[in-house]
mmCIF file of C-alpha atoms (C1' of nucleotides) in Angstrom:
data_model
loop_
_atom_site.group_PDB
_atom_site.id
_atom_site.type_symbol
_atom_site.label_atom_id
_atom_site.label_comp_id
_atom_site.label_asym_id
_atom_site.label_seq_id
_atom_site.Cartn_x
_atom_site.Cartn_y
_atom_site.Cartn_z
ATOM 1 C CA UNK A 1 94.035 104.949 122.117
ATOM 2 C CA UNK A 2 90.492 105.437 120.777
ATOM 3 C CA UNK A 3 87.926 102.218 120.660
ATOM 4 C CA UNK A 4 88.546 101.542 117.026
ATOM 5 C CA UNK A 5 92.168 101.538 117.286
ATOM 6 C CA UNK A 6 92.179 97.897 119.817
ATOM 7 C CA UNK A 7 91.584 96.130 116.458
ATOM 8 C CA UNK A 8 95.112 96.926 115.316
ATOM 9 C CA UNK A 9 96.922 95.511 118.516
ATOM 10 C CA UNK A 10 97.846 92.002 118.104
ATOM 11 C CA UNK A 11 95.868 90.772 120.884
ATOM 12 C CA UNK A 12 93.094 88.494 120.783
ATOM 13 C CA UNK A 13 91.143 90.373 123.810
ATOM 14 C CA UNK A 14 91.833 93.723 122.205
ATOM 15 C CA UNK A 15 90.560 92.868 119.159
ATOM 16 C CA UNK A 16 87.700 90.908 120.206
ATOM 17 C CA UNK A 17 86.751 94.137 122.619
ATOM 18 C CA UNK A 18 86.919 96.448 119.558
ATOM 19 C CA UNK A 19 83.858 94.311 118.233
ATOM 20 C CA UNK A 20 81.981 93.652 121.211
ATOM 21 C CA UNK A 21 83.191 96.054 123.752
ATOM 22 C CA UNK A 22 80.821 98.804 123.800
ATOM 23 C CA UNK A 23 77.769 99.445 125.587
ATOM 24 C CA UNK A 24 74.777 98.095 123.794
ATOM 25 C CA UNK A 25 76.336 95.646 121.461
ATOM 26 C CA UNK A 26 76.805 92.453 123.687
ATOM 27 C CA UNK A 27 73.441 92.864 124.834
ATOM 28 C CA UNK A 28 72.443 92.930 121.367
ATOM 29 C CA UNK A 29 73.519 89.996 120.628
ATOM 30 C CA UNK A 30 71.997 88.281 123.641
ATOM 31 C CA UNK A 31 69.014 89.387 122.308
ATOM 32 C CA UNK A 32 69.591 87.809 119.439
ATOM 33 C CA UNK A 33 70.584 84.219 120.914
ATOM 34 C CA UNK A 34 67.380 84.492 122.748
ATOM 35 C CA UNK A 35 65.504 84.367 119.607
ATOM 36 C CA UNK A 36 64.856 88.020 118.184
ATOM 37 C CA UNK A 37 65.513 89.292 114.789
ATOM 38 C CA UNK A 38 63.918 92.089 114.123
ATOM 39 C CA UNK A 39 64.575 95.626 114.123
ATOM 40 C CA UNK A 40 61.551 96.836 116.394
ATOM 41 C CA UNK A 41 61.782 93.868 118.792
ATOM 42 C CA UNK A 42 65.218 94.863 119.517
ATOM 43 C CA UNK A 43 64.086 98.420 120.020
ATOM 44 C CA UNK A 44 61.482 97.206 122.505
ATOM 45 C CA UNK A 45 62.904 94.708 124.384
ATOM 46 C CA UNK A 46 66.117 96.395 125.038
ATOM 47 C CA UNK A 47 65.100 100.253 125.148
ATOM 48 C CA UNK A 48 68.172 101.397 123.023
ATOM 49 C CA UNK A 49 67.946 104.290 120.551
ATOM 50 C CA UNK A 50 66.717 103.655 117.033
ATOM 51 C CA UNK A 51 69.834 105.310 115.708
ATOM 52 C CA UNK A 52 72.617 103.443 118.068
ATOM 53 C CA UNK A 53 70.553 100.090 117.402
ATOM 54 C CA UNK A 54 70.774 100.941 113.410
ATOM 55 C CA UNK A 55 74.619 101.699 114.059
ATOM 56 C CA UNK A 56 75.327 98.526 115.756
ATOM 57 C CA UNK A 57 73.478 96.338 113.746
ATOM 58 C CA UNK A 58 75.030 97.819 110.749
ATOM 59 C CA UNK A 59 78.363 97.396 111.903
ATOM 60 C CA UNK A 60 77.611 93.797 113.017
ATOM 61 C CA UNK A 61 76.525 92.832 109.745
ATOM 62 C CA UNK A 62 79.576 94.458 108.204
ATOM 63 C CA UNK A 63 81.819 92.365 110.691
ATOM 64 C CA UNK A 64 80.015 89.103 109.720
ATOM 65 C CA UNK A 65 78.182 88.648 113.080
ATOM 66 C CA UNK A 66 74.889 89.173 111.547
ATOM 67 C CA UNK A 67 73.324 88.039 108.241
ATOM 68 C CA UNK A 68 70.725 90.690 107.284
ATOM 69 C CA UNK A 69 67.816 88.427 105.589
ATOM 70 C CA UNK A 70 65.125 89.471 103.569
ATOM 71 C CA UNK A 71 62.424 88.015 104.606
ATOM 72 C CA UNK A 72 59.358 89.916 102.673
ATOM 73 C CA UNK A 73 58.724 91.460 99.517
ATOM 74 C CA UNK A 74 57.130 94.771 98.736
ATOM 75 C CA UNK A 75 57.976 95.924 100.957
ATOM 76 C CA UNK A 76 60.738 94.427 101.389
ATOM 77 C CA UNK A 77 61.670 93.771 105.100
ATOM 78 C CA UNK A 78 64.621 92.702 106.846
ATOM 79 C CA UNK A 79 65.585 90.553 110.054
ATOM 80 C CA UNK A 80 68.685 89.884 111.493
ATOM 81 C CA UNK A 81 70.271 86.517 111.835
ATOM 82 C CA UNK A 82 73.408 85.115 113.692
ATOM 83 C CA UNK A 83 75.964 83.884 111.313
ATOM 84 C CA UNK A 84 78.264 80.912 112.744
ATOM 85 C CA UNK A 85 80.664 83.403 113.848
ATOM 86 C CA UNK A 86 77.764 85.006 115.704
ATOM 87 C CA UNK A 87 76.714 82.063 117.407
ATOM 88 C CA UNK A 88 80.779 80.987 118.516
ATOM 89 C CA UNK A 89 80.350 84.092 120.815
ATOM 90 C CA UNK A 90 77.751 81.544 122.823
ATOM 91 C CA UNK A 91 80.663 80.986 125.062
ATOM 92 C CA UNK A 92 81.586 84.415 125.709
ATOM 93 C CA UNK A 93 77.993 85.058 126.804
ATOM 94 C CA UNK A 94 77.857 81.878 128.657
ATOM 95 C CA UNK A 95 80.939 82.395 130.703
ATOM 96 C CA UNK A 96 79.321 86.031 131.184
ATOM 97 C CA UNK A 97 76.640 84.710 132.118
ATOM 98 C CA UNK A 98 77.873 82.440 134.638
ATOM 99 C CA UNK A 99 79.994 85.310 136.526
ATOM 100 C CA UNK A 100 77.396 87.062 136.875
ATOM 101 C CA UNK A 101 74.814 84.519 138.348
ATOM 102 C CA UNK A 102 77.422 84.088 141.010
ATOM 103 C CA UNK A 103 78.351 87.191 142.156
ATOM 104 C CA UNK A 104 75.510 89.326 140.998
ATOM 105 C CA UNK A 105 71.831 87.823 142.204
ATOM 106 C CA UNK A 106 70.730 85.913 144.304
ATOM 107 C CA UNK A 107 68.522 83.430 141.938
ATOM 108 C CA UNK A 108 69.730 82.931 138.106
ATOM 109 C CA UNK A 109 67.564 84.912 135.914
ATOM 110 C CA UNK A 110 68.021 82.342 133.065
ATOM 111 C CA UNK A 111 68.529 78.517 133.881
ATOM 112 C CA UNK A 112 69.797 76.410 130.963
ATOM 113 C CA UNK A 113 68.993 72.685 130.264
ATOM 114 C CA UNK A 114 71.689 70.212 127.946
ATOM 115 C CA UNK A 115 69.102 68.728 125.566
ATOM 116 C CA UNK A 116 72.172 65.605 125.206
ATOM 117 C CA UNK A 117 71.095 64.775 128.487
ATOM 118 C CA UNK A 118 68.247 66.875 129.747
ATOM 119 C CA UNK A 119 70.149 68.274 133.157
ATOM 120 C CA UNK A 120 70.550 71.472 134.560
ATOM 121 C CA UNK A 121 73.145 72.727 132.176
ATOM 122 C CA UNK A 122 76.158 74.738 134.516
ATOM 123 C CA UNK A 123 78.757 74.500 131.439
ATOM 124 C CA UNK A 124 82.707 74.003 132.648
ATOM 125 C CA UNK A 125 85.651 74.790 131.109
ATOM 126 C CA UNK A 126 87.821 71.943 130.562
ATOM 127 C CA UNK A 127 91.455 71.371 128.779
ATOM 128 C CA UNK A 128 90.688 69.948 125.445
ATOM 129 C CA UNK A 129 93.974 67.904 126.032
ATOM 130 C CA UNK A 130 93.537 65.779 129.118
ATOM 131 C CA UNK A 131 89.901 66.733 129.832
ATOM 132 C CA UNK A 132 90.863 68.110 133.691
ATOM 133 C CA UNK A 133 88.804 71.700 134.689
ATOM 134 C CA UNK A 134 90.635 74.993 133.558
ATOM 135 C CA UNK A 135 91.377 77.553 136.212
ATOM 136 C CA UNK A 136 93.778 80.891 136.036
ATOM 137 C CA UNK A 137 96.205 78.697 137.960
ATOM 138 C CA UNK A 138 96.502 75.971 136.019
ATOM 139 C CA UNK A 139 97.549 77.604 133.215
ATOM 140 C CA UNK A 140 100.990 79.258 131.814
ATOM 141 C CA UNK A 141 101.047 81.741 129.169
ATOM 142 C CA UNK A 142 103.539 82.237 126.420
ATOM 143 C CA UNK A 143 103.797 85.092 124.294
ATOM 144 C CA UNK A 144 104.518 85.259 120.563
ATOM 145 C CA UNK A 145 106.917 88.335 119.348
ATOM 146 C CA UNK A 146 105.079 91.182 118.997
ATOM 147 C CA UNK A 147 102.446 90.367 121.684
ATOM 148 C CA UNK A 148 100.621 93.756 122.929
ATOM 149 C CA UNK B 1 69.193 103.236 129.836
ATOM 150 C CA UNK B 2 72.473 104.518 131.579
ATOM 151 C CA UNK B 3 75.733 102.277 131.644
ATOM 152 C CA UNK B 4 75.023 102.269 135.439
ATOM 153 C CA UNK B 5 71.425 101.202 135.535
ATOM 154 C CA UNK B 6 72.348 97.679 133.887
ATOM 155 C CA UNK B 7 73.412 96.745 137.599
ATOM 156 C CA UNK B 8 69.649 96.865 138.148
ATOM 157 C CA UNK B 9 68.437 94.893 135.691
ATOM 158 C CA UNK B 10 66.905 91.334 136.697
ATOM 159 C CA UNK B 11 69.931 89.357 134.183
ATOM 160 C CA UNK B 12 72.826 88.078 134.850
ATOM 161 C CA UNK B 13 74.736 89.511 132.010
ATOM 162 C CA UNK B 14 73.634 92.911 131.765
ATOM 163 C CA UNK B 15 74.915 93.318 135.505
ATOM 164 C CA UNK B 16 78.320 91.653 134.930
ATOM 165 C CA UNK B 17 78.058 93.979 132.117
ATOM 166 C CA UNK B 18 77.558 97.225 134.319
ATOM 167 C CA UNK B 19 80.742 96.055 136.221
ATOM 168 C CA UNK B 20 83.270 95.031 132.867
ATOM 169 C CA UNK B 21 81.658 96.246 130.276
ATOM 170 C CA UNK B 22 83.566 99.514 129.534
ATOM 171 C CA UNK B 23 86.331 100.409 127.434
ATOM 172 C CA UNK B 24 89.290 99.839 129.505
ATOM 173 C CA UNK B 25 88.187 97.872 132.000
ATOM 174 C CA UNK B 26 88.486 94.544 130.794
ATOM 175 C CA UNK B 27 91.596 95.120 129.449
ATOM 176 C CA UNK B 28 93.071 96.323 132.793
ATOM 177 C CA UNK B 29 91.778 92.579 134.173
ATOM 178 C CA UNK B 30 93.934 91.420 131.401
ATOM 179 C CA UNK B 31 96.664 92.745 132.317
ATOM 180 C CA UNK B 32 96.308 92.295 135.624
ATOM 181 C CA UNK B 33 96.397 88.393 135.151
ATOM 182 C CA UNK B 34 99.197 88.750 133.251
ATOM 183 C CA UNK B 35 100.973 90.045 136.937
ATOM 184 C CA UNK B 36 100.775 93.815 136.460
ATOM 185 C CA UNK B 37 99.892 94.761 139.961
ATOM 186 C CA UNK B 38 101.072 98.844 140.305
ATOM 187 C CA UNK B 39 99.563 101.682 138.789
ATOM 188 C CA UNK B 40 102.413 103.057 136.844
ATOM 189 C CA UNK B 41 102.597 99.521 135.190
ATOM 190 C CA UNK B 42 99.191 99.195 134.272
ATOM 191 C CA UNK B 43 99.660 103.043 133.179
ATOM 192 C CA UNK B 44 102.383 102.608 130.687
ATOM 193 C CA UNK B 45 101.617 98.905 129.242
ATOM 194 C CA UNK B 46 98.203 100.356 128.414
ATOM 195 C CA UNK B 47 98.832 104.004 127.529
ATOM 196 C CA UNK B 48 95.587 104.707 129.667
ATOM 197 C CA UNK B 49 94.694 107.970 131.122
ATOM 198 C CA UNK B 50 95.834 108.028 134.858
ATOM 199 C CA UNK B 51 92.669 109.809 135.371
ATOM 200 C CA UNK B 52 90.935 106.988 133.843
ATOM 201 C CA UNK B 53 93.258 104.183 135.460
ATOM 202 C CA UNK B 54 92.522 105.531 138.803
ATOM 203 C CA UNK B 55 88.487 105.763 138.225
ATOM 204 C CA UNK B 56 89.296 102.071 137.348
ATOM 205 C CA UNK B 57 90.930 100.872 139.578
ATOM 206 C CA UNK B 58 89.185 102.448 142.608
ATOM 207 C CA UNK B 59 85.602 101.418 141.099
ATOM 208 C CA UNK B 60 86.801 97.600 140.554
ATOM 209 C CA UNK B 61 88.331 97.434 144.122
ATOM 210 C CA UNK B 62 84.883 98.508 145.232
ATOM 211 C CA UNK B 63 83.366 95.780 143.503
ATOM 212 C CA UNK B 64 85.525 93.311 145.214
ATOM 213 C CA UNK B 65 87.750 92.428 142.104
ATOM 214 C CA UNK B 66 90.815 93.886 143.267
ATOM 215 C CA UNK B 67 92.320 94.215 146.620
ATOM 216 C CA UNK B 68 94.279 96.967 147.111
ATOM 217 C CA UNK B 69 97.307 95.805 149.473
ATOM 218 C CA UNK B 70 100.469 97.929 150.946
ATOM 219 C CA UNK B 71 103.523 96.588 149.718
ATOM 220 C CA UNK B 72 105.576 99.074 151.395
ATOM 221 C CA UNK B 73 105.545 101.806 154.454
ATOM 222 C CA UNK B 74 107.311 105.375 154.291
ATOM 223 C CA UNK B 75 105.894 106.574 151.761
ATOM 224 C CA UNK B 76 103.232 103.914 151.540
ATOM 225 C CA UNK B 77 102.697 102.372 148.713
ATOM 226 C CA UNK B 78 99.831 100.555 147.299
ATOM 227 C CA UNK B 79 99.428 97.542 144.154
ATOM 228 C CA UNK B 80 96.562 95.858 143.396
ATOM 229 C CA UNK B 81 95.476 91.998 143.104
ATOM 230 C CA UNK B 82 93.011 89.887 141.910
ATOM 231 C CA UNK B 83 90.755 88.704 144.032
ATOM 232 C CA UNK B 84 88.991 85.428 143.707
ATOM 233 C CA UNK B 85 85.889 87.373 142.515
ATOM 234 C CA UNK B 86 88.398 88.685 140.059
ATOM 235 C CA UNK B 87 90.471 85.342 138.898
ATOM 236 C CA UNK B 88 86.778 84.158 138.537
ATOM 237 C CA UNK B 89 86.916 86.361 135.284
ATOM 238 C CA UNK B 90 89.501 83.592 134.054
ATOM 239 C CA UNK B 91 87.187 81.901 131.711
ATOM 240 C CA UNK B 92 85.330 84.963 130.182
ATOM 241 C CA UNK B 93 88.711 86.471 129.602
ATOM 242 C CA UNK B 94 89.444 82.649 128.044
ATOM 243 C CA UNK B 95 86.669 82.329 125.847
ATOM 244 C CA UNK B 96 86.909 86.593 124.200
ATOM 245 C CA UNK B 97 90.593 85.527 123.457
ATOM 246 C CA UNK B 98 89.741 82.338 122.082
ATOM 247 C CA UNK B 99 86.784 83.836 120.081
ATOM 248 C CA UNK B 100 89.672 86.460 118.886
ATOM 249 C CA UNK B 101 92.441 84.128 118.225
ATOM 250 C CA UNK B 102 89.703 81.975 115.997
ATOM 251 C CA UNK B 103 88.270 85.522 114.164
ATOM 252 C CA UNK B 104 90.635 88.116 114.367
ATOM 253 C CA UNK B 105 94.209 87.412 114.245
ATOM 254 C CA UNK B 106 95.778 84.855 111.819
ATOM 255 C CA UNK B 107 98.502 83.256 114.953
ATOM 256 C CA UNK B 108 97.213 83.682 118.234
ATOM 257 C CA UNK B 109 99.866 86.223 119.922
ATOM 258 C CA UNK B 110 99.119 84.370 123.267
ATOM 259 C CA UNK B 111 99.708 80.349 123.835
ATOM 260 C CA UNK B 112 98.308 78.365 126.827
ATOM 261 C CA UNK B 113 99.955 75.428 127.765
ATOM 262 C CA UNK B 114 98.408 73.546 130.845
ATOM 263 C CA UNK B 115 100.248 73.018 133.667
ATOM 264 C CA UNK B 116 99.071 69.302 134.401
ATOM 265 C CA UNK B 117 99.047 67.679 131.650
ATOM 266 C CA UNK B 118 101.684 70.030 129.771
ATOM 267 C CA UNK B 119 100.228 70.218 126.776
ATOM 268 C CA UNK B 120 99.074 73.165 124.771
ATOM 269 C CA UNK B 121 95.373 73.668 125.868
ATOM 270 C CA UNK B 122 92.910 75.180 124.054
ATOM 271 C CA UNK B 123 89.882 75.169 126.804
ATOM 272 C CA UNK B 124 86.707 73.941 125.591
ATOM 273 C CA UNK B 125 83.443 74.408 127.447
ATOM 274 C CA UNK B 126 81.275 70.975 128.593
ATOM 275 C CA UNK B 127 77.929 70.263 130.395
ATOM 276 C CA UNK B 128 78.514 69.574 134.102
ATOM 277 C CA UNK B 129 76.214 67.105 134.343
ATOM 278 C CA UNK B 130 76.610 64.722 131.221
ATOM 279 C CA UNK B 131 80.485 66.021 130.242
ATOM 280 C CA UNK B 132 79.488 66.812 126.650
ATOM 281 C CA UNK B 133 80.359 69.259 124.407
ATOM 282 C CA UNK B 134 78.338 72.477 124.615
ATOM 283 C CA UNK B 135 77.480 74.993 122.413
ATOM 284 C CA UNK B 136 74.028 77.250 121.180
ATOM 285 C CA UNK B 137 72.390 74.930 119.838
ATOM 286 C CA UNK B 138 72.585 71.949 122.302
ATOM 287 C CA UNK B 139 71.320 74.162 124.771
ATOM 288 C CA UNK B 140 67.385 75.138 126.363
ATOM 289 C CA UNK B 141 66.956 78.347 127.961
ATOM 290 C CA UNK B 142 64.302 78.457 130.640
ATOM 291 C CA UNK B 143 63.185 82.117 132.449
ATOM 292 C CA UNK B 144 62.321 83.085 135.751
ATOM 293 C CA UNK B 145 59.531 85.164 136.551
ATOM 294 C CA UNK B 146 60.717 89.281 135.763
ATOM 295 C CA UNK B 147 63.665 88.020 133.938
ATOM 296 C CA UNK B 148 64.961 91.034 131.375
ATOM 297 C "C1'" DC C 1 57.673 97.715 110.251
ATOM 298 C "C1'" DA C 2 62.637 99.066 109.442
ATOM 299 C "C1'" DG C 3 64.714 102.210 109.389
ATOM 300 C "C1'" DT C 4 66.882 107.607 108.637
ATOM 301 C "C1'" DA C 5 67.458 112.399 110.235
ATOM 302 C "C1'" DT C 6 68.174 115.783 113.657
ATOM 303 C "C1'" DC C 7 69.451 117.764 117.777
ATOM 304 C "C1'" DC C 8 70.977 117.401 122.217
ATOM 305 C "C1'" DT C 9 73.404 115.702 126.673
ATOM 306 C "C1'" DC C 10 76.702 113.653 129.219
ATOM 307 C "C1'" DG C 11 80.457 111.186 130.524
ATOM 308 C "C1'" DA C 12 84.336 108.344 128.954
ATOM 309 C "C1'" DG C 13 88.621 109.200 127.727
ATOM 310 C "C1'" DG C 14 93.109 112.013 126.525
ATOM 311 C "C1'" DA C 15 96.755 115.210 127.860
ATOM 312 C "C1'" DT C 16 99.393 117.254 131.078
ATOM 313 C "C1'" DA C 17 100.914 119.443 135.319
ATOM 314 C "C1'" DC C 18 101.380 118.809 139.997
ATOM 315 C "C1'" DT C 19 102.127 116.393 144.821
ATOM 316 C "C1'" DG C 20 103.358 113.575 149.079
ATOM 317 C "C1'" DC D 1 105.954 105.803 142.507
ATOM 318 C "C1'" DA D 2 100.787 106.285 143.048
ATOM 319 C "C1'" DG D 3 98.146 108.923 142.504
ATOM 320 C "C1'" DT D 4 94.991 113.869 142.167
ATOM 321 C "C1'" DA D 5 93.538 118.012 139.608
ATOM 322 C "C1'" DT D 6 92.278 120.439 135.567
ATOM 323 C "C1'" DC D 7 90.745 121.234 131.162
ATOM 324 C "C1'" DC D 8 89.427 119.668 126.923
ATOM 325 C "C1'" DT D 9 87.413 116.651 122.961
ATOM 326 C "C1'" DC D 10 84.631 113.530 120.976
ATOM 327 C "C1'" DG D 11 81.439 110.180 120.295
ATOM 328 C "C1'" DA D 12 78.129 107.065 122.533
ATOM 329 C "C1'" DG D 13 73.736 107.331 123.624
ATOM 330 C "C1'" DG D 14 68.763 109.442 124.280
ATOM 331 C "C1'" DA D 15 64.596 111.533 122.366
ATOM 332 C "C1'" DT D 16 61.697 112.350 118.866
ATOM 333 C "C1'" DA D 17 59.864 113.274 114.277
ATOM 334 C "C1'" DC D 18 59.630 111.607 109.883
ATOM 335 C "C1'" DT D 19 59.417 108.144 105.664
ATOM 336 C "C1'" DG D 20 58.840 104.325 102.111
#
DNA sequence: CAGTATCCTCGAGGATACTG
DNA sequence: CAGTATCCTCGAGGATACTG
């Protein structure tokens, strides 16, 4: 099965990996939640190729993650923005995020504040039903016909 | 940058990314949650390369996500199980499917029902601290010193 | 700046045969 | 079963020069 091919499997993950599951583009997009928009910053900050960053932001814009945004005239120049559906991957990153400040350093790199309440933010899943904390074991999982 | 040298990297998510961020791997954690624990399983549900599967498997039992147990003697035989450090992948796993069922798929192939209050849960991510809602933009990022 | 063009390397992945 | 071994393909990614 080649990369492009996951988005054809009915499965959520699968598909969602087919966008998102390659080398460079989640950290892309971290980049972006952290503020930058720009072609060259990207290129700087993150030390990809110009030719695999031009790729991936291409194909991010064509999947609706990005909004590409003129933003001067003659020439005219262009920035990349998050589009909602761009930003509802905050959770994915989060989540990410929090994995890897537990098992992978010692100190979070990046601490995160709630501005609702001004704490140190360490987001929780929770069921959106009765409110209790989500874990693997809590749950059960059906599948639908046709479930990859 | 190599795919390796993201372990190095002072942030949180390009090292989780070093770990899961390849093709196949986070599907194999999928599947592996979904109680495929032998090779041949994994193998055929995925249509992976056994080459591949076993470069997998041995590199994320290394990392501590799998343990790799003998369930039998004569000829011995060997599955593999989520550790804790692995289960912790729960809500990452949660919020790409949830991102997929919302984006990519019309009925979500997968339903979660919660096991204590029974009712179908669709897991929603809340500040620790204050037990709101959380998402981009209620959220302040702060940096340590040599953060990437 | 925001790219495109070109050329190259390397390793992820696929296919298949074989083994204790 | 649970792998290892072998050989191959292909594309992701790196480096660098060039352009409107």
């Amino acid at each position: 099965m080649k990369h492009g091919e996951l988005s054809e499997v009915y499965c959520s993950l699968a598909r969602t990996w087919s966008v998102i599951g390659e080398r460079w583009t989640m950290l892309i997009i971290r980049e972006a939640f952290r503020g930058t928009r720009r072609f060259d910053t990207f290129q700087q900050r993150l030390g990809v190729g110009r030719n695999v960053l031009s790729n991936r932001l291409g194909r991010l814009t064509a999947e609706g993650i990005f909004d590409r945004v003129r933003y001067q005239q003659a020439p005219d120049r262009y920035e990349y923005r998050l589009t909602e559906k761009g930003t509802d991957l905050y959770p994915v990153l989060l989540m990410l995020m929090r994995w890897g400040d537990r098992y992978k350093v010692d100190e979070p790199p990046v601490r995160l504040y709630h501005k609702g309440c001004g704490g140190l933010a360490s987001p929780e899943l929770r069921c959106a039903h009765c409110g209790d904390l989500v874990d693997f074991h809590s749950m059960r999982a059906e599948y639908a016909p046709g479930a990859w």
